[in-house]
Amino acid sequence: MRVYESEVPGVGRKFELELTGGKSAVVVVHHDGRCELFRRDGPDADGEKILDLKGEQANRLGSILEGAYFESVDVDSLSVPLGDAIIEWIEVVDDSPVAGTTLGESRIRTETGTSIIAIQRGEETISNPPPETGLEPGDLLVAVGTREEQAELDALVEPT
Amino acid sequence: MAAETTLLEVGVMFAAIGAVGFLAARFDLSPIPFYIVAGIALNESVLGAVDLPAVSASEFVVVGAELGIVFLLFFLGLEFNLDRLLADKERIGRAGVIDLVVNFGVGLALGVYLFGEPLPALLLAGVVYISSSAIITKSLLDLGWIANPESSPMLGVLVFEDLVIAVYLAVVVALVSGGGDAWSAARAIGVAFAFIALLLVLVAAGTTLFERLLDTPSSEYFILRAVGVTVLLAGAALAVGVSEAVAAFFVGMAFSATEYVHDLETALSSLRDVFAAVFFFWIGLVTDPFVVVEAAGVVAVMVVVTAPAKLLSGFFGGRIYALDDRRSLRVGLAMVTRGEFSLIIAAVALSGAGGTLAPETARTIYAAAVGYVLVMSALGTTLMGASGWFERFVTTGS
């Protein structure tokens, strides 16, 4: 992936980003912050203007593309390190053995050693859920534990 | 003249400039020919002819036009990128030399044919050689060609032309303001190059000095210092008979090496826009439309000969950049556009009237150049817009 940069006298700078299949994206950044975005569908194609942005809009778009504005995450592989323990998210699916039981009945803590520190249910978050909290399909369990404990939790919650 | 009349006239001038700018925006055309026409419409020979109070070429307008030239060239120097030129010197050099040899050569031949003298021929060659950076760059953006490969040879050749025109102006201004005989011409050119050498030393050694000069948090002091240095050096150049435009170009180049390039562009661009418009208006104001009509034959010959010449040299410039015929043709069509620099050369010709140039010759060159720019600025933009129609003839089955 190469970027060619050149100066446009009196205007600003031009950046050309090679994309796959001979396509390229061209960005012209003006001195006043205005940004024009073009696409070219091949070496013989003419540039087609997609966007003409004011400086602020360009920065906002840029930060979205950069991932700084909203980082898309793969929930399945998300983990937060806490010494040996990590925090993981696991979803209770419809036919999970623990669906329809309470946190106490599911014996998650005694069987796997992980603690459920929160349950995400739709828009609401139940933090520090007591043992009598019911587990419903679609719940997202936030669990703390070592990798081994997390693996056991997976085995317990996943449908067999 | 009393200050109140002058102020009213200047007000009328700026109002006219603003009004025609509105028109240019409506039709999506370059405002440069509109400013010139506004100047022609309000001058002595048009408004004065129907006994209406005309706008006179008062001292303010003349000095304002002068400042317009200074700021135009200052920005050219500021944005002149020597590194770019050197990084691509092989291709820019070849495309630029073809452009120079073909068009300057055609202009010289035409000038000799029309006037039979070396100095008028040299002036005419400059007028027809230099394409318009301002109009071409704007059209490139408007048409979206900036994203295409054809923008490289265009911008490259324009940078080459900028450098040539700096040297050319230095020589021509020296010749025009010199005494006319070979000895005084040689002396004037000597002074010009000594001054340029001095400015180059300033460019090379003055970066730290300029950095220190501009190092202020106040935008007010910043712009005043920048304007102070630029106008002082340009004025000093003019006082010793060197082109103020060339001096401004090198001052701009000196500033371009500092970290304040961007701030300078932001701070001074509106100043440049105002005075550049005054310059184009002044060009029209001192143009006698009847002389332009008389010179219509000369203009027609210039257009018919030099439009194809640019088309050809631009096409080969595109080929040097390994572009296909269609894109090379676009380069040629774009380069046809002439504008601000041809007018600066026209102003130089006018300044030599009655001195090194016969008044008649100077007036003819001036009027022809104005007519020529009016035609070529519109023609070039039109050709670029209609490039699809031309491309059918060279489409190589892509």
mmCIF file of C-alpha atoms in Angstrom, chain B residues 79-288:
data_model
loop_
_atom_site.group_PDB
_atom_site.id
_atom_site.type_symbol
_atom_site.label_atom_id
_atom_site.label_comp_id
_atom_site.label_asym_id
_atom_site.label_seq_id
_atom_site.Cartn_x
_atom_site.Cartn_y
_atom_site.Cartn_z
ATOM 1 C CA GLU B 79 4.783 28.446 -3.201
ATOM 2 C CA PHE B 80 7.702 27.827 -5.495
ATOM 3 C CA ASN B 81 9.018 24.449 -4.574
ATOM 4 C CA LEU B 82 12.609 24.050 -5.655
ATOM 5 C CA ASP B 83 12.783 20.574 -4.130
ATOM 6 C CA ARG B 84 9.909 19.427 -6.294
ATOM 7 C CA LEU B 85 11.614 20.835 -9.354
ATOM 8 C CA LEU B 86 14.854 19.057 -8.499
ATOM 9 C CA ALA B 87 13.178 15.803 -7.518
ATOM 10 C CA ASP B 88 11.553 15.558 -10.940
ATOM 11 C CA LYS B 89 14.107 17.595 -12.882
ATOM 12 C CA GLU B 90 14.446 15.052 -15.671
ATOM 13 C CA ARG B 91 10.813 15.159 -16.792
ATOM 14 C CA ILE B 92 10.020 18.755 -15.778
ATOM 15 C CA GLY B 93 13.195 19.891 -17.508
ATOM 16 C CA ARG B 94 12.377 18.161 -20.797
ATOM 17 C CA ALA B 95 8.699 19.152 -20.829
ATOM 18 C CA GLY B 96 9.616 22.691 -19.748
ATOM 19 C CA VAL B 97 12.287 23.133 -22.408
ATOM 20 C CA ILE B 98 9.923 21.935 -25.169
ATOM 21 C CA ASP B 99 7.325 24.380 -23.865
ATOM 22 C CA LEU B 100 9.893 27.202 -23.813
ATOM 23 C CA VAL B 101 11.483 26.521 -27.212
ATOM 24 C CA VAL B 102 8.193 26.049 -29.065
ATOM 25 C CA ASN B 103 6.167 28.910 -27.604
ATOM 26 C CA PHE B 104 8.887 31.471 -26.953
ATOM 27 C CA GLY B 105 10.255 30.711 -30.413
ATOM 28 C CA VAL B 106 6.857 31.154 -32.051
ATOM 29 C CA GLY B 107 6.384 34.389 -30.083
ATOM 30 C CA LEU B 108 9.771 35.753 -31.182
ATOM 31 C CA ALA B 109 9.107 34.914 -34.822
ATOM 32 C CA LEU B 110 5.686 36.519 -34.607
ATOM 33 C CA GLY B 111 7.137 39.601 -32.892
ATOM 34 C CA VAL B 112 9.826 40.030 -35.525
ATOM 35 C CA TYR B 113 7.224 39.592 -38.259
ATOM 36 C CA LEU B 114 4.858 42.152 -36.689
ATOM 37 C CA PHE B 115 7.301 44.755 -35.388
ATOM 38 C CA GLY B 116 10.623 43.984 -37.043
ATOM 39 C CA GLU B 117 12.555 44.955 -33.899
ATOM 40 C CA PRO B 118 14.201 42.835 -31.191
ATOM 41 C CA LEU B 119 12.752 44.438 -28.035
ATOM 42 C CA PRO B 120 9.060 44.355 -29.078
ATOM 43 C CA ALA B 121 9.608 40.800 -30.323
ATOM 44 C CA LEU B 122 11.076 39.821 -26.953
ATOM 45 C CA LEU B 123 8.076 41.334 -25.145
ATOM 46 C CA LEU B 124 5.575 39.603 -27.406
ATOM 47 C CA ALA B 125 7.414 36.294 -26.968
ATOM 48 C CA GLY B 126 6.995 36.594 -23.197
ATOM 49 C CA VAL B 127 3.301 37.438 -23.503
ATOM 50 C CA VAL B 128 2.546 34.350 -25.589
ATOM 51 C CA TYR B 129 4.968 32.013 -23.788
ATOM 52 C CA ILE B 130 3.687 32.107 -20.252
ATOM 53 C CA SER B 131 0.586 30.147 -19.337
ATOM 54 C CA SER B 132 -1.610 31.192 -16.430
ATOM 55 C CA SER B 133 -0.799 29.343 -13.210
ATOM 56 C CA ALA B 134 -3.807 30.822 -11.431
ATOM 57 C CA ILE B 135 -6.476 29.985 -14.012
ATOM 58 C CA ILE B 136 -5.095 26.556 -14.948
ATOM 59 C CA THR B 137 -4.793 25.442 -11.318
ATOM 60 C CA LYS B 138 -8.348 26.571 -10.631
ATOM 61 C CA SER B 139 -9.668 24.724 -13.689
ATOM 62 C CA LEU B 140 -7.762 21.598 -12.665
ATOM 63 C CA LEU B 141 -9.628 21.655 -9.374
ATOM 64 C CA ASP B 142 -13.001 22.504 -10.904
ATOM 65 C CA LEU B 143 -12.810 19.696 -13.457
ATOM 66 C CA GLY B 144 -11.367 17.177 -11.020
ATOM 67 C CA TRP B 145 -8.326 16.654 -13.281
ATOM 68 C CA ILE B 146 -6.193 17.270 -10.244
ATOM 69 C CA ALA B 147 -6.758 13.619 -9.309
ATOM 70 C CA ASN B 148 -5.562 12.409 -12.711
ATOM 71 C CA PRO B 149 -2.047 11.804 -14.056
ATOM 72 C CA GLU B 150 -2.308 14.746 -16.477
ATOM 73 C CA SER B 151 -1.999 17.160 -13.565
ATOM 74 C CA SER B 152 1.689 16.250 -13.083
ATOM 75 C CA PRO B 153 3.071 17.578 -16.394
ATOM 76 C CA MET B 154 0.828 20.661 -16.167
ATOM 77 C CA LEU B 155 1.955 21.640 -12.684
ATOM 78 C CA GLY B 156 5.540 20.681 -13.486
ATOM 79 C CA VAL B 157 5.682 22.850 -16.604
ATOM 80 C CA LEU B 158 4.019 25.716 -14.734
ATOM 81 C CA VAL B 159 6.745 25.585 -12.073
ATOM 82 C CA PHE B 160 9.362 25.619 -14.829
ATOM 83 C CA GLU B 161 7.667 28.616 -16.455
ATOM 84 C CA ASP B 162 7.606 30.453 -13.129
ATOM 85 C CA LEU B 163 11.362 30.171 -12.853
ATOM 86 C CA VAL B 164 11.908 31.229 -16.480
ATOM 87 C CA ILE B 165 9.599 34.211 -16.090
ATOM 88 C CA ALA B 166 11.524 35.442 -13.042
ATOM 89 C CA VAL B 167 14.727 35.563 -15.082
ATOM 90 C CA TYR B 168 12.913 36.869 -18.150
ATOM 91 C CA LEU B 169 11.267 39.736 -16.263
ATOM 92 C CA ALA B 170 14.618 40.725 -14.778
ATOM 93 C CA VAL B 171 16.137 40.968 -18.250
ATOM 94 C CA VAL B 172 13.188 42.594 -19.986
ATOM 95 C CA VAL B 173 12.577 45.223 -17.313
ATOM 96 C CA ALA B 174 16.265 46.101 -17.475
ATOM 97 C CA LEU B 175 16.122 46.388 -21.262
ATOM 98 C CA VAL B 176 12.913 48.427 -21.292
ATOM 99 C CA SER B 177 14.059 50.851 -18.600
ATOM 100 C CA GLY B 178 17.597 51.015 -19.973
ATOM 101 C CA GLY B 179 18.898 53.614 -22.405
ATOM 102 C CA GLY B 180 18.230 51.777 -25.633
ATOM 103 C CA ASP B 181 21.785 51.460 -26.907
ATOM 104 C CA ALA B 182 23.737 48.248 -26.384
ATOM 105 C CA TRP B 183 26.005 49.630 -23.658
ATOM 106 C CA SER B 184 23.256 50.893 -21.361
ATOM 107 C CA ALA B 185 21.218 47.737 -21.983
ATOM 108 C CA ALA B 186 24.180 45.622 -20.904
ATOM 109 C CA ARG B 187 24.651 47.818 -17.845
ATOM 110 C CA ALA B 188 20.966 47.577 -16.905
ATOM 111 C CA ILE B 189 21.070 43.788 -17.223
ATOM 112 C CA GLY B 190 24.240 43.751 -15.144
ATOM 113 C CA VAL B 191 22.531 45.744 -12.382
ATOM 114 C CA ALA B 192 19.498 43.455 -12.586
ATOM 115 C CA PHE B 193 21.547 40.307 -12.177
ATOM 116 C CA ALA B 194 23.654 41.834 -9.428
ATOM 117 C CA PHE B 195 20.447 42.636 -7.578
ATOM 118 C CA ILE B 196 19.101 39.117 -8.162
ATOM 119 C CA ALA B 197 22.394 37.670 -6.938
ATOM 120 C CA LEU B 198 22.025 39.820 -3.831
ATOM 121 C CA LEU B 199 18.475 38.556 -3.354
ATOM 122 C CA LEU B 200 19.632 34.944 -3.821
ATOM 123 C CA VAL B 201 22.215 35.459 -1.099
ATOM 124 C CA LEU B 202 19.390 36.853 1.004
ATOM 125 C CA VAL B 203 17.304 33.749 0.241
ATOM 126 C CA ALA B 204 20.141 31.428 1.135
ATOM 127 C CA ALA B 205 21.422 33.226 4.223
ATOM 128 C CA GLY B 206 18.347 35.055 5.381
ATOM 129 C CA THR B 207 16.188 32.152 6.514
ATOM 130 C CA THR B 208 17.114 32.476 10.177
ATOM 131 C CA LEU B 209 16.781 36.245 9.944
ATOM 132 C CA PHE B 210 13.285 35.936 8.465
ATOM 133 C CA GLU B 211 12.342 33.321 11.054
ATOM 134 C CA ARG B 212 13.333 35.716 13.822
ATOM 135 C CA LEU B 213 11.543 38.581 12.134
ATOM 136 C CA LEU B 214 8.245 36.716 11.904
ATOM 137 C CA ASP B 215 8.429 35.135 15.327
ATOM 138 C CA THR B 216 5.568 36.935 17.022
ATOM 139 C CA PRO B 217 2.337 35.670 18.540
ATOM 140 C CA SER B 218 0.463 38.747 17.316
ATOM 141 C CA SER B 219 -1.173 38.302 13.909
ATOM 142 C CA GLU B 220 -1.196 42.079 13.528
ATOM 143 C CA TYR B 221 2.580 42.441 13.908
ATOM 144 C CA PHE B 222 3.112 39.324 11.793
ATOM 145 C CA ILE B 223 1.302 40.616 8.708
ATOM 146 C CA LEU B 224 2.780 44.105 9.055
ATOM 147 C CA ARG B 225 6.348 42.785 9.220
ATOM 148 C CA ALA B 226 5.821 40.484 6.266
ATOM 149 C CA VAL B 227 4.276 43.257 4.170
ATOM 150 C CA GLY B 228 6.945 45.699 5.320
ATOM 151 C CA VAL B 229 9.836 43.524 4.183
ATOM 152 C CA THR B 230 8.210 42.494 0.910
ATOM 153 C CA VAL B 231 7.080 45.917 -0.237
ATOM 154 C CA LEU B 232 10.287 47.618 0.918
ATOM 155 C CA LEU B 233 12.504 45.242 -1.061
ATOM 156 C CA ALA B 234 10.230 45.373 -4.114
ATOM 157 C CA GLY B 235 10.220 49.162 -3.957
ATOM 158 C CA ALA B 236 13.986 49.276 -3.554
ATOM 159 C CA ALA B 237 14.331 47.054 -6.609
ATOM 160 C CA LEU B 238 12.119 49.323 -8.690
ATOM 161 C CA ALA B 239 14.077 52.360 -7.514
ATOM 162 C CA VAL B 240 17.306 50.923 -8.932
ATOM 163 C CA GLY B 241 15.565 49.895 -12.157
ATOM 164 C CA VAL B 242 15.102 46.212 -11.356
ATOM 165 C CA SER B 243 11.744 44.472 -11.747
ATOM 166 C CA GLU B 244 9.749 44.760 -8.503
ATOM 167 C CA ALA B 245 8.015 41.527 -9.507
ATOM 168 C CA VAL B 246 11.282 39.612 -9.560
ATOM 169 C CA ALA B 247 12.323 41.053 -6.212
ATOM 170 C CA ALA B 248 8.975 40.030 -4.705
ATOM 171 C CA PHE B 249 9.385 36.546 -6.168
ATOM 172 C CA PHE B 250 12.715 36.066 -4.422
ATOM 173 C CA VAL B 251 11.472 37.528 -1.150
ATOM 174 C CA GLY B 252 8.650 35.003 -1.320
ATOM 175 C CA MET B 253 11.189 32.278 -1.951
ATOM 176 C CA ALA B 254 13.187 33.392 1.089
ATOM 177 C CA PHE B 255 10.061 33.209 3.236
ATOM 178 C CA SER B 256 9.176 29.803 1.806
ATOM 179 C CA ALA B 257 12.207 28.315 3.540
ATOM 180 C CA THR B 258 10.872 29.372 6.939
ATOM 181 C CA GLU B 259 8.343 27.519 9.057
ATOM 182 C CA TYR B 260 5.833 30.325 8.566
ATOM 183 C CA VAL B 261 4.869 29.514 4.965
ATOM 184 C CA HIS B 262 1.420 28.394 5.943
ATOM 185 C CA ASP B 263 0.806 31.365 8.249
ATOM 186 C CA LEU B 264 1.951 33.754 5.537
ATOM 187 C CA GLU B 265 -0.420 32.220 3.022
ATOM 188 C CA THR B 266 -3.286 32.505 5.467
ATOM 189 C CA ALA B 267 -2.444 36.046 6.533
ATOM 190 C CA LEU B 268 -1.630 37.541 3.140
ATOM 191 C CA SER B 269 -3.927 35.762 0.699
ATOM 192 C CA SER B 270 -6.818 38.182 1.167
ATOM 193 C CA LEU B 271 -4.427 41.094 0.708
ATOM 194 C CA ARG B 272 -3.190 39.486 -2.501
ATOM 195 C CA ASP B 273 -6.741 38.933 -3.749
ATOM 196 C CA VAL B 274 -7.664 42.578 -3.179
ATOM 197 C CA PHE B 275 -4.611 44.100 -4.839
ATOM 198 C CA ALA B 276 -4.413 41.548 -7.658
ATOM 199 C CA ALA B 277 -7.985 42.522 -8.538
ATOM 200 C CA VAL B 278 -6.914 46.176 -8.486
ATOM 201 C CA PHE B 279 -4.068 45.270 -10.854
ATOM 202 C CA PHE B 280 -6.404 43.584 -13.353
ATOM 203 C CA PHE B 281 -8.827 46.497 -13.056
ATOM 204 C CA TRP B 282 -6.004 48.959 -13.675
ATOM 205 C CA ILE B 283 -4.969 46.966 -16.768
ATOM 206 C CA GLY B 284 -8.457 47.594 -18.111
ATOM 207 C CA LEU B 285 -8.526 51.186 -16.878
ATOM 208 C CA VAL B 286 -5.504 52.218 -18.969
ATOM 209 C CA THR B 287 -6.656 50.185 -21.962
ATOM 210 C CA ASP B 288 -8.160 52.182 -24.770
#
